[in-house]
């Protein structure tokens, strides 16, 4: 509980610093395009349940669906590539050839194949996350010293026991790190994809407010998108703190 309190204190301190800087910039510039945090907060409270909650729900659904799909495909694939060398020799060239391609460049192809609705947006999130999951899990397994397996084999450990007691604990922290790194990119790309073929989502809401020159709503949407990212990172940190207690550091 003390550690949780320290983390919340750090988050609160960072938020206060950002709000103070925002207020100073708004007071110095005195421009409609930079409203004060208080005005944005008042607008956000007024429109939250009627507009923001709906758009935010659509964005969270797309992120969650893409994340679940990426984990369901990427984690097992990374395990296979890391543990079975023959599978790695076959699959690694395919991963290395497709991973460097900017995923946003594939958006037109996804829209042609899957349409401009939900599926293309979910697939875009999937493509951003899945490669990082595959590579992180595979590299985590490859980093396990081969000597660690010999006593287990000699004691009669089955492959299922090795995966459960060695490979899963060894890969889980790097897997969560990969999710954390990919999540920031996924949220950014989701903002872009939500400006096409939809009337729901935080990306659509922010761009629509900008086109209507409604800066208060635009900033309110940006604040909510930032809070969504913070909550997602906080959720991953909580999962890591709960499931990876052996690597908790002092301090």
PDB file of C-alpha atoms in Angstrom:
ATOM      1  CA  UNK A   1       0.000   0.000   0.000  1.00  0.00           C
ATOM      2  CA  UNK A   2       2.874   2.375   0.731  1.00  0.00           C
ATOM      3  CA  UNK A   3       4.305   1.754  -2.737  1.00  0.00           C
ATOM      4  CA  UNK A   4       0.905   2.408  -4.317  1.00  0.00           C
ATOM      5  CA  UNK A   5       0.668   5.631  -2.361  1.00  0.00           C
ATOM      6  CA  UNK A   6       4.089   6.739  -3.600  1.00  0.00           C
ATOM      7  CA  UNK A   7       3.131   5.983  -7.204  1.00  0.00           C
ATOM      8  CA  UNK A   8      -0.110   7.941  -6.897  1.00  0.00           C
ATOM      9  CA  UNK A   9       1.809  10.829  -5.321  1.00  0.00           C
ATOM     10  CA  UNK A  10       4.239  10.879  -8.268  1.00  0.00           C
ATOM     11  CA  UNK A  11       1.347  10.872 -10.754  1.00  0.00           C
ATOM     12  CA  UNK A  12      -0.412  13.648  -8.860  1.00  0.00           C
ATOM     13  CA  UNK A  13       2.754  15.732  -8.708  1.00  0.00           C
ATOM     14  CA  UNK A  14       3.300  15.345 -12.452  1.00  0.00           C
ATOM     15  CA  UNK A  15      -0.317  16.317 -13.168  1.00  0.00           C
ATOM     16  CA  UNK A  16      -0.044  19.415 -10.972  1.00  0.00           C
ATOM     17  CA  UNK A  17       3.170  20.496 -12.710  1.00  0.00           C
ATOM     18  CA  UNK A  18       1.565  20.113 -16.145  1.00  0.00           C
ATOM     19  CA  UNK A  19      -1.529  22.043 -15.071  1.00  0.00           C
ATOM     20  CA  UNK A  20       0.577  24.875 -13.647  1.00  0.00           C
ATOM     21  CA  UNK A  21       2.605  25.114 -16.868  1.00  0.00           C
ATOM     22  CA  UNK A  22      -0.586  25.021 -18.922  1.00  0.00           C
ATOM     23  CA  UNK A  23      -2.115  27.809 -16.811  1.00  0.00           C
ATOM     24  CA  UNK A  24       1.016  29.954 -17.150  1.00  0.00           C
ATOM     25  CA  UNK A  25       1.114  29.543 -20.938  1.00  0.00           C
ATOM     26  CA  UNK A  26      -2.595  30.351 -21.220  1.00  0.00           C
ATOM     27  CA  UNK A  27      -2.218  33.496 -19.095  1.00  0.00           C
ATOM     28  CA  UNK A  28       0.838  34.663 -21.045  1.00  0.00           C
ATOM     29  CA  UNK A  29      -0.587  34.085 -24.528  1.00  0.00           C
ATOM     30  CA  UNK A  30      -4.183  35.139 -23.830  1.00  0.00           C
ATOM     31  CA  UNK A  31      -5.373  33.429 -27.026  1.00  0.00           C
ATOM     32  CA  UNK A  32      -8.616  31.513 -27.708  1.00  0.00           C
ATOM     33  CA  UNK A  33      -6.589  28.568 -29.021  1.00  0.00           C
ATOM     34  CA  UNK A  34      -5.001  28.097 -25.569  1.00  0.00           C
ATOM     35  CA  UNK A  35      -7.825  28.117 -23.008  1.00  0.00           C
ATOM     36  CA  UNK A  36      -7.123  27.762 -19.303  1.00  0.00           C
ATOM     37  CA  UNK A  37      -7.330  24.353 -17.632  1.00  0.00           C
ATOM     38  CA  UNK A  38     -10.313  25.526 -15.578  1.00  0.00           C
ATOM     39  CA  UNK A  39     -12.401  26.342 -18.659  1.00  0.00           C
ATOM     40  CA  UNK A  40     -11.479  23.035 -20.282  1.00  0.00           C
ATOM     41  CA  UNK A  41     -12.362  21.132 -17.104  1.00  0.00           C
ATOM     42  CA  UNK A  42     -15.746  22.862 -16.876  1.00  0.00           C
ATOM     43  CA  UNK A  43     -16.484  22.005 -20.511  1.00  0.00           C
ATOM     44  CA  UNK A  44     -15.371  18.417 -19.980  1.00  0.00           C
ATOM     45  CA  UNK A  45     -17.727  17.978 -17.037  1.00  0.00           C
ATOM     46  CA  UNK A  46     -20.667  19.408 -19.013  1.00  0.00           C
ATOM     47  CA  UNK A  47     -20.259  17.179 -22.075  1.00  0.00           C
ATOM     48  CA  UNK A  48     -18.747  14.052 -20.546  1.00  0.00           C
ATOM     49  CA  UNK A  49     -21.768  11.764 -20.295  1.00  0.00           C
ATOM     50  CA  UNK A  50     -23.470  13.007 -23.467  1.00  0.00           C
ATOM     51  CA  UNK A  51     -20.441  12.885 -25.781  1.00  0.00           C
ATOM     52  CA  UNK A  52     -17.035  12.051 -24.306  1.00  0.00           C
ATOM     53  CA  UNK A  53     -18.087   8.819 -22.597  1.00  0.00           C
ATOM     54  CA  UNK A  54     -19.527   7.452 -25.849  1.00  0.00           C
ATOM     55  CA  UNK A  55     -16.486   8.340 -27.958  1.00  0.00           C
ATOM     56  CA  UNK A  56     -14.091   7.148 -25.263  1.00  0.00           C
ATOM     57  CA  UNK A  57     -15.942   3.842 -25.007  1.00  0.00           C
ATOM     58  CA  UNK A  58     -15.501   3.192 -28.721  1.00  0.00           C
ATOM     59  CA  UNK A  59     -11.779   3.963 -28.532  1.00  0.00           C
ATOM     60  CA  UNK A  60     -11.260   1.716 -25.508  1.00  0.00           C
ATOM     61  CA  UNK A  61     -13.157  -1.100 -27.220  1.00  0.00           C
ATOM     62  CA  UNK A  62     -10.908  -0.883 -30.296  1.00  0.00           C
ATOM     63  CA  UNK A  63      -7.753  -0.860 -28.172  1.00  0.00           C
ATOM     64  CA  UNK A  64      -8.949  -3.782 -26.045  1.00  0.00           C
ATOM     65  CA  UNK A  65     -10.000  -5.866 -29.066  1.00  0.00           C
ATOM     66  CA  UNK A  66      -6.709  -5.240 -30.883  1.00  0.00           C
ATOM     67  CA  UNK A  67      -4.712  -5.984 -27.732  1.00  0.00           C
ATOM     68  CA  UNK A  68      -6.522  -9.267 -27.025  1.00  0.00           C
ATOM     69  CA  UNK A  69      -6.075 -10.367 -30.632  1.00  0.00           C
ATOM     70  CA  UNK A  70      -2.369  -9.426 -30.619  1.00  0.00           C
ATOM     71  CA  UNK A  71      -1.694 -11.272 -27.358  1.00  0.00           C
ATOM     72  CA  UNK A  72      -3.661 -14.320 -28.509  1.00  0.00           C
ATOM     73  CA  UNK A  73      -1.547 -14.559 -31.666  1.00  0.00           C
ATOM     74  CA  UNK A  74       1.768 -12.999 -30.655  1.00  0.00           C
ATOM     75  CA  UNK A  75       2.447 -14.656 -27.312  1.00  0.00           C
ATOM     76  CA  UNK A  76       2.097 -18.283 -28.516  1.00  0.00           C
ATOM     77  CA  UNK A  77       4.028 -17.449 -31.674  1.00  0.00           C
ATOM     78  CA  UNK A  78       6.847 -15.930 -29.632  1.00  0.00           C
ATOM     79  CA  UNK A  79       6.943 -19.027 -27.416  1.00  0.00           C
ATOM     80  CA  UNK A  80       7.198 -21.307 -30.442  1.00  0.00           C
ATOM     81  CA  UNK A  81       9.924 -19.210 -32.077  1.00  0.00           C
ATOM     82  CA  UNK A  82      11.922 -18.913 -28.867  1.00  0.00           C
ATOM     83  CA  UNK A  83      11.798 -22.547 -27.793  1.00  0.00           C
ATOM     84  CA  UNK A  84      11.903 -24.377 -31.121  1.00  0.00           C
ATOM     85  CA  UNK A  85      14.916 -23.335 -33.199  1.00  0.00           C
ATOM     86  CA  UNK A  86      13.546 -24.839 -36.414  1.00  0.00           C
ATOM     87  CA  UNK A  87      10.364 -22.820 -36.106  1.00  0.00           C
ATOM     88  CA  UNK A  88      12.446 -19.705 -35.497  1.00  0.00           C
ATOM     89  CA  UNK A  89      14.502 -20.295 -38.631  1.00  0.00           C
ATOM     90  CA  UNK A  90      11.319 -20.534 -40.683  1.00  0.00           C
ATOM     91  CA  UNK A  91       9.308 -17.731 -39.076  1.00  0.00           C
ATOM     92  CA  UNK A  92      12.015 -15.178 -38.201  1.00  0.00           C
ATOM     93  CA  UNK A  93      12.579 -14.039 -41.821  1.00  0.00           C
ATOM     94  CA  UNK A  94       8.839 -13.437 -42.207  1.00  0.00           C
ATOM     95  CA  UNK A  95       8.742 -11.394 -39.006  1.00  0.00           C
ATOM     96  CA  UNK A  96      11.856  -9.397 -39.893  1.00  0.00           C
ATOM     97  CA  UNK A  97      10.542  -8.607 -43.376  1.00  0.00           C
ATOM     98  CA  UNK A  98       7.158  -7.364 -42.183  1.00  0.00           C
ATOM     99  CA  UNK A  99       8.012  -5.774 -38.818  1.00  0.00           C
ATOM    100  CA  UNK A 100       9.905  -2.707 -40.156  1.00  0.00           C
ATOM    101  CA  UNK A 101       7.028  -1.718 -42.478  1.00  0.00           C
ATOM    102  CA  UNK A 102       5.298   1.389 -41.026  1.00  0.00           C
ATOM    103  CA  UNK A 103       1.930   0.047 -39.958  1.00  0.00           C
ATOM    104  CA  UNK A 104       0.125   3.276 -40.768  1.00  0.00           C
ATOM    105  CA  UNK A 105       1.168   2.767 -44.407  1.00  0.00           C
ATOM    106  CA  UNK A 106      -0.953  -0.384 -44.404  1.00  0.00           C
ATOM    107  CA  UNK A 107      -4.123   1.476 -43.442  1.00  0.00           C
ATOM    108  CA  UNK A 108      -5.327   1.972 -47.037  1.00  0.00           C
ATOM    109  CA  UNK A 109      -4.848  -1.749 -47.712  1.00  0.00           C
ATOM    110  CA  UNK A 110      -6.701  -2.700 -44.533  1.00  0.00           C
ATOM    111  CA  UNK A 111      -9.564  -0.398 -45.452  1.00  0.00           C
ATOM    112  CA  UNK A 112      -9.780  -1.929 -48.924  1.00  0.00           C
ATOM    113  CA  UNK A 113      -9.769  -5.463 -47.530  1.00  0.00           C
ATOM    114  CA  UNK A 114     -11.729  -5.033 -44.289  1.00  0.00           C
ATOM    115  CA  UNK A 115     -13.729  -1.899 -44.990  1.00  0.00           C
ATOM    116  CA  UNK A 116     -13.661   1.418 -43.160  1.00  0.00           C
ATOM    117  CA  UNK A 117     -15.525   0.152 -40.098  1.00  0.00           C
ATOM    118  CA  UNK A 118     -14.402  -1.396 -36.846  1.00  0.00           C
ATOM    119  CA  UNK A 119     -12.419  -4.315 -38.263  1.00  0.00           C
ATOM    120  CA  UNK A 120      -9.771  -2.232 -40.042  1.00  0.00           C
ATOM    121  CA  UNK A 121      -9.139  -0.140 -36.910  1.00  0.00           C
ATOM    122  CA  UNK A 122      -8.846  -3.215 -34.690  1.00  0.00           C
ATOM    123  CA  UNK A 123      -6.498  -4.874 -37.176  1.00  0.00           C
ATOM    124  CA  UNK A 124      -4.308  -1.766 -37.174  1.00  0.00           C
ATOM    125  CA  UNK A 125      -3.964  -1.948 -33.385  1.00  0.00           C
ATOM    126  CA  UNK A 126      -3.257  -5.670 -33.730  1.00  0.00           C
ATOM    127  CA  UNK A 127      -0.442  -5.106 -36.232  1.00  0.00           C
ATOM    128  CA  UNK A 128       1.207  -2.479 -34.049  1.00  0.00           C
ATOM    129  CA  UNK A 129       1.272  -4.663 -30.931  1.00  0.00           C
ATOM    130  CA  UNK A 130       1.705  -8.218 -32.247  1.00  0.00           C
ATOM    131  CA  UNK A 131       5.228  -7.860 -33.656  1.00  0.00           C
ATOM    132  CA  UNK A 132       6.606  -6.349 -30.461  1.00  0.00           C
ATOM    133  CA  UNK A 133       5.018  -9.151 -28.447  1.00  0.00           C
ATOM    134  CA  UNK A 134       6.482 -11.837 -30.713  1.00  0.00           C
ATOM    135  CA  UNK A 135      10.000 -10.426 -30.624  1.00  0.00           C
ATOM    136  CA  UNK A 136       9.983  -9.679 -26.874  1.00  0.00           C
ATOM    137  CA  UNK A 137       8.788 -13.175 -25.934  1.00  0.00           C
ATOM    138  CA  UNK A 138      11.146 -14.902 -28.353  1.00  0.00           C
ATOM    139  CA  UNK A 139      14.164 -12.928 -27.145  1.00  0.00           C
ATOM    140  CA  UNK A 140      13.244 -13.548 -23.499  1.00  0.00           C
ATOM    141  CA  UNK A 141      13.300 -17.310 -24.108  1.00  0.00           C
ATOM    142  CA  UNK A 142      16.546 -17.117 -26.068  1.00  0.00           C
ATOM    143  CA  UNK A 143      18.130 -15.271 -23.134  1.00  0.00           C
ATOM    144  CA  UNK A 144      17.516 -18.215 -20.764  1.00  0.00           C
ATOM    145  CA  UNK A 145      20.849 -20.059 -20.315  1.00  0.00           C
ATOM    146  CA  UNK A 146      20.788 -23.551 -21.807  1.00  0.00           C
ATOM    147  CA  UNK A 147      22.384 -24.896 -18.608  1.00  0.00           C
ATOM    148  CA  UNK A 148      19.176 -24.067 -16.761  1.00  0.00           C
ATOM    149  CA  UNK A 149      17.291 -26.768 -18.638  1.00  0.00           C
ATOM    150  CA  UNK A 150      19.746 -29.648 -18.018  1.00  0.00           C
ATOM    151  CA  UNK A 151      18.914 -30.303 -14.328  1.00  0.00           C
ATOM    152  CA  UNK A 152      15.209 -30.134 -15.142  1.00  0.00           C
ATOM    153  CA  UNK A 153      15.542 -32.669 -17.941  1.00  0.00           C
ATOM    154  CA  UNK A 154      17.611 -34.967 -15.730  1.00  0.00           C
ATOM    155  CA  UNK A 155      14.950 -34.801 -13.011  1.00  0.00           C
ATOM    156  CA  UNK A 156      12.302 -35.844 -15.504  1.00  0.00           C
ATOM    157  CA  UNK A 157      10.520 -32.518 -15.941  1.00  0.00           C
ATOM    158  CA  UNK A 158       8.007 -32.526 -18.756  1.00  0.00           C
ATOM    159  CA  UNK A 159       7.852 -29.847 -21.423  1.00  0.00           C
ATOM    160  CA  UNK A 160       4.639 -28.515 -19.880  1.00  0.00           C
ATOM    161  CA  UNK A 161       6.386 -28.163 -16.505  1.00  0.00           C
ATOM    162  CA  UNK A 162       9.330 -26.358 -18.109  1.00  0.00           C
ATOM    163  CA  UNK A 163       6.997 -23.921 -19.800  1.00  0.00           C
ATOM    164  CA  UNK A 164       5.018 -23.342 -16.614  1.00  0.00           C
ATOM    165  CA  UNK A 165       7.873 -22.939 -14.133  1.00  0.00           C
ATOM    166  CA  UNK A 166      10.670 -21.518 -16.309  1.00  0.00           C
ATOM    167  CA  UNK A 167       9.566 -20.068 -19.618  1.00  0.00           C
ATOM    168  CA  UNK A 168       6.361 -18.321 -18.575  1.00  0.00           C
ATOM    169  CA  UNK A 169       7.975 -16.499 -15.596  1.00  0.00           C
ATOM    170  CA  UNK A 170      11.008 -15.593 -17.733  1.00  0.00           C
ATOM    171  CA  UNK A 171       8.966 -14.138 -20.587  1.00  0.00           C
ATOM    172  CA  UNK A 172       6.191 -12.414 -18.654  1.00  0.00           C
ATOM    173  CA  UNK A 173       8.082  -9.221 -17.593  1.00  0.00           C
ATOM    174  CA  UNK A 174       9.429  -8.582 -21.102  1.00  0.00           C
ATOM    175  CA  UNK A 175       6.002  -9.348 -22.535  1.00  0.00           C
ATOM    176  CA  UNK A 176       4.446  -6.658 -20.320  1.00  0.00           C
ATOM    177  CA  UNK A 177       7.202  -4.225 -21.283  1.00  0.00           C
ATOM    178  CA  UNK A 178       6.469  -4.857 -24.960  1.00  0.00           C
ATOM    179  CA  UNK A 179       2.775  -4.187 -24.350  1.00  0.00           C
ATOM    180  CA  UNK A 180       3.626  -0.980 -22.498  1.00  0.00           C
ATOM    181  CA  UNK A 181       5.877   0.284 -25.300  1.00  0.00           C
ATOM    182  CA  UNK A 182       3.456  -0.676 -28.065  1.00  0.00           C
ATOM    183  CA  UNK A 183       0.453   0.834 -26.292  1.00  0.00           C
ATOM    184  CA  UNK A 184       1.657   4.417 -26.763  1.00  0.00           C
ATOM    185  CA  UNK A 185       2.063   3.892 -30.497  1.00  0.00           C
ATOM    186  CA  UNK A 186      -1.277   2.094 -30.674  1.00  0.00           C
ATOM    187  CA  UNK A 187      -3.128   5.003 -29.074  1.00  0.00           C
ATOM    188  CA  UNK A 188      -1.434   7.476 -31.424  1.00  0.00           C
ATOM    189  CA  UNK A 189      -2.290   5.470 -34.527  1.00  0.00           C
ATOM    190  CA  UNK A 190      -5.833   4.871 -33.287  1.00  0.00           C
ATOM    191  CA  UNK A 191      -6.307   8.641 -33.171  1.00  0.00           C
ATOM    192  CA  UNK A 192      -5.380   8.794 -36.864  1.00  0.00           C
ATOM    193  CA  UNK A 193      -7.528   5.837 -37.933  1.00  0.00           C
ATOM    194  CA  UNK A 194     -10.574   7.247 -36.150  1.00  0.00           C
ATOM    195  CA  UNK A 195     -10.609  10.183 -38.540  1.00  0.00           C
ATOM    196  CA  UNK A 196     -11.656   7.810 -41.348  1.00  0.00           C
ATOM    197  CA  UNK A 197     -14.981   6.042 -41.851  1.00  0.00           C
ATOM    198  CA  UNK A 198     -16.432   6.545 -38.380  1.00  0.00           C
ATOM    199  CA  UNK A 199     -18.384   9.010 -36.315  1.00  0.00           C
ATOM    200  CA  UNK A 200     -17.277   7.627 -32.966  1.00  0.00           C
ATOM    201  CA  UNK A 201     -13.961   7.600 -31.165  1.00  0.00           C
ATOM    202  CA  UNK A 202     -11.724  10.162 -29.496  1.00  0.00           C
ATOM    203  CA  UNK A 203      -9.839  10.778 -32.740  1.00  0.00           C
ATOM    204  CA  UNK A 204     -13.065  11.700 -34.514  1.00  0.00           C
ATOM    205  CA  UNK A 205     -14.241  13.815 -31.577  1.00  0.00           C
ATOM    206  CA  UNK A 206     -11.032  15.849 -31.396  1.00  0.00           C
ATOM    207  CA  UNK A 207     -10.777  16.447 -35.141  1.00  0.00           C
ATOM    208  CA  UNK A 208     -14.473  17.313 -35.380  1.00  0.00           C
ATOM    209  CA  UNK A 209     -14.099  19.866 -32.578  1.00  0.00           C
ATOM    210  CA  UNK A 210     -11.045  21.330 -34.320  1.00  0.00           C
ATOM    211  CA  UNK A 211     -12.918  21.685 -37.625  1.00  0.00           C
ATOM    212  CA  UNK A 212     -15.795  23.375 -35.795  1.00  0.00           C
ATOM    213  CA  UNK A 213     -13.265  25.733 -34.134  1.00  0.00           C
ATOM    214  CA  UNK A 214     -14.512  24.563 -30.753  1.00  0.00           C
ATOM    215  CA  UNK A 215     -11.219  24.661 -28.901  1.00  0.00           C
ATOM    216  CA  UNK A 216     -12.696  23.869 -25.500  1.00  0.00           C
ATOM    217  CA  UNK A 217     -14.093  20.549 -26.762  1.00  0.00           C
ATOM    218  CA  UNK A 218     -10.868  19.856 -28.648  1.00  0.00           C
ATOM    219  CA  UNK A 219      -8.759  20.281 -25.501  1.00  0.00           C
ATOM    220  CA  UNK A 220     -11.279  18.297 -23.474  1.00  0.00           C
ATOM    221  CA  UNK A 221     -10.869  15.418 -25.928  1.00  0.00           C
ATOM    222  CA  UNK A 222      -7.073  15.657 -25.721  1.00  0.00           C
ATOM    223  CA  UNK A 223      -7.231  15.566 -21.920  1.00  0.00           C
ATOM    224  CA  UNK A 224      -9.477  12.494 -21.986  1.00  0.00           C
ATOM    225  CA  UNK A 225      -7.180  10.755 -24.480  1.00  0.00           C
ATOM    226  CA  UNK A 226      -4.248  11.459 -22.165  1.00  0.00           C
ATOM    227  CA  UNK A 227      -6.164  10.097 -19.167  1.00  0.00           C
ATOM    228  CA  UNK A 228      -7.050   6.967 -21.141  1.00  0.00           C
ATOM    229  CA  UNK A 229      -3.371   6.395 -21.883  1.00  0.00           C
ATOM    230  CA  UNK A 230      -2.506   6.952 -18.227  1.00  0.00           C
ATOM    231  CA  UNK A 231      -5.124   4.424 -17.112  1.00  0.00           C
ATOM    232  CA  UNK A 232      -3.859   1.838 -19.606  1.00  0.00           C
ATOM    233  CA  UNK A 233      -0.262   2.286 -18.430  1.00  0.00           C
ATOM    234  CA  UNK A 234      -1.403   2.167 -14.824  1.00  0.00           C
ATOM    235  CA  UNK A 235      -3.273  -1.083 -15.480  1.00  0.00           C
ATOM    236  CA  UNK A 236      -0.175  -2.675 -17.009  1.00  0.00           C
ATOM    237  CA  UNK A 237       1.947  -1.470 -14.075  1.00  0.00           C
ATOM    238  CA  UNK A 238      -0.564  -2.968 -11.639  1.00  0.00           C
ATOM    239  CA  UNK A 239      -0.513  -6.300 -13.468  1.00  0.00           C
ATOM    240  CA  UNK A 240       3.283  -6.282 -13.421  1.00  0.00           C
ATOM    241  CA  UNK A 241       3.430  -5.442  -9.716  1.00  0.00           C
ATOM    242  CA  UNK A 242       0.994  -8.254  -8.940  1.00  0.00           C
ATOM    243  CA  UNK A 243       2.367 -10.989 -11.184  1.00  0.00           C
ATOM    244  CA  UNK A 244       6.095 -10.177 -11.167  1.00  0.00           C
ATOM    245  CA  UNK A 245       6.731  -9.714  -7.465  1.00  0.00           C
ATOM    246  CA  UNK A 246      10.077 -11.496  -7.651  1.00  0.00           C
ATOM    247  CA  UNK A 247      11.602  -8.603  -9.569  1.00  0.00           C
ATOM    248  CA  UNK A 248      10.321  -5.813  -7.341  1.00  0.00           C
ATOM    249  CA  UNK A 249      13.165  -3.469  -6.514  1.00  0.00           C
ATOM    250  CA  UNK A 250      13.825  -1.698  -3.268  1.00  0.00           C
ATOM    251  CA  UNK A 251      13.220   2.018  -3.029  1.00  0.00           C
TER     252      UNK A 251
END
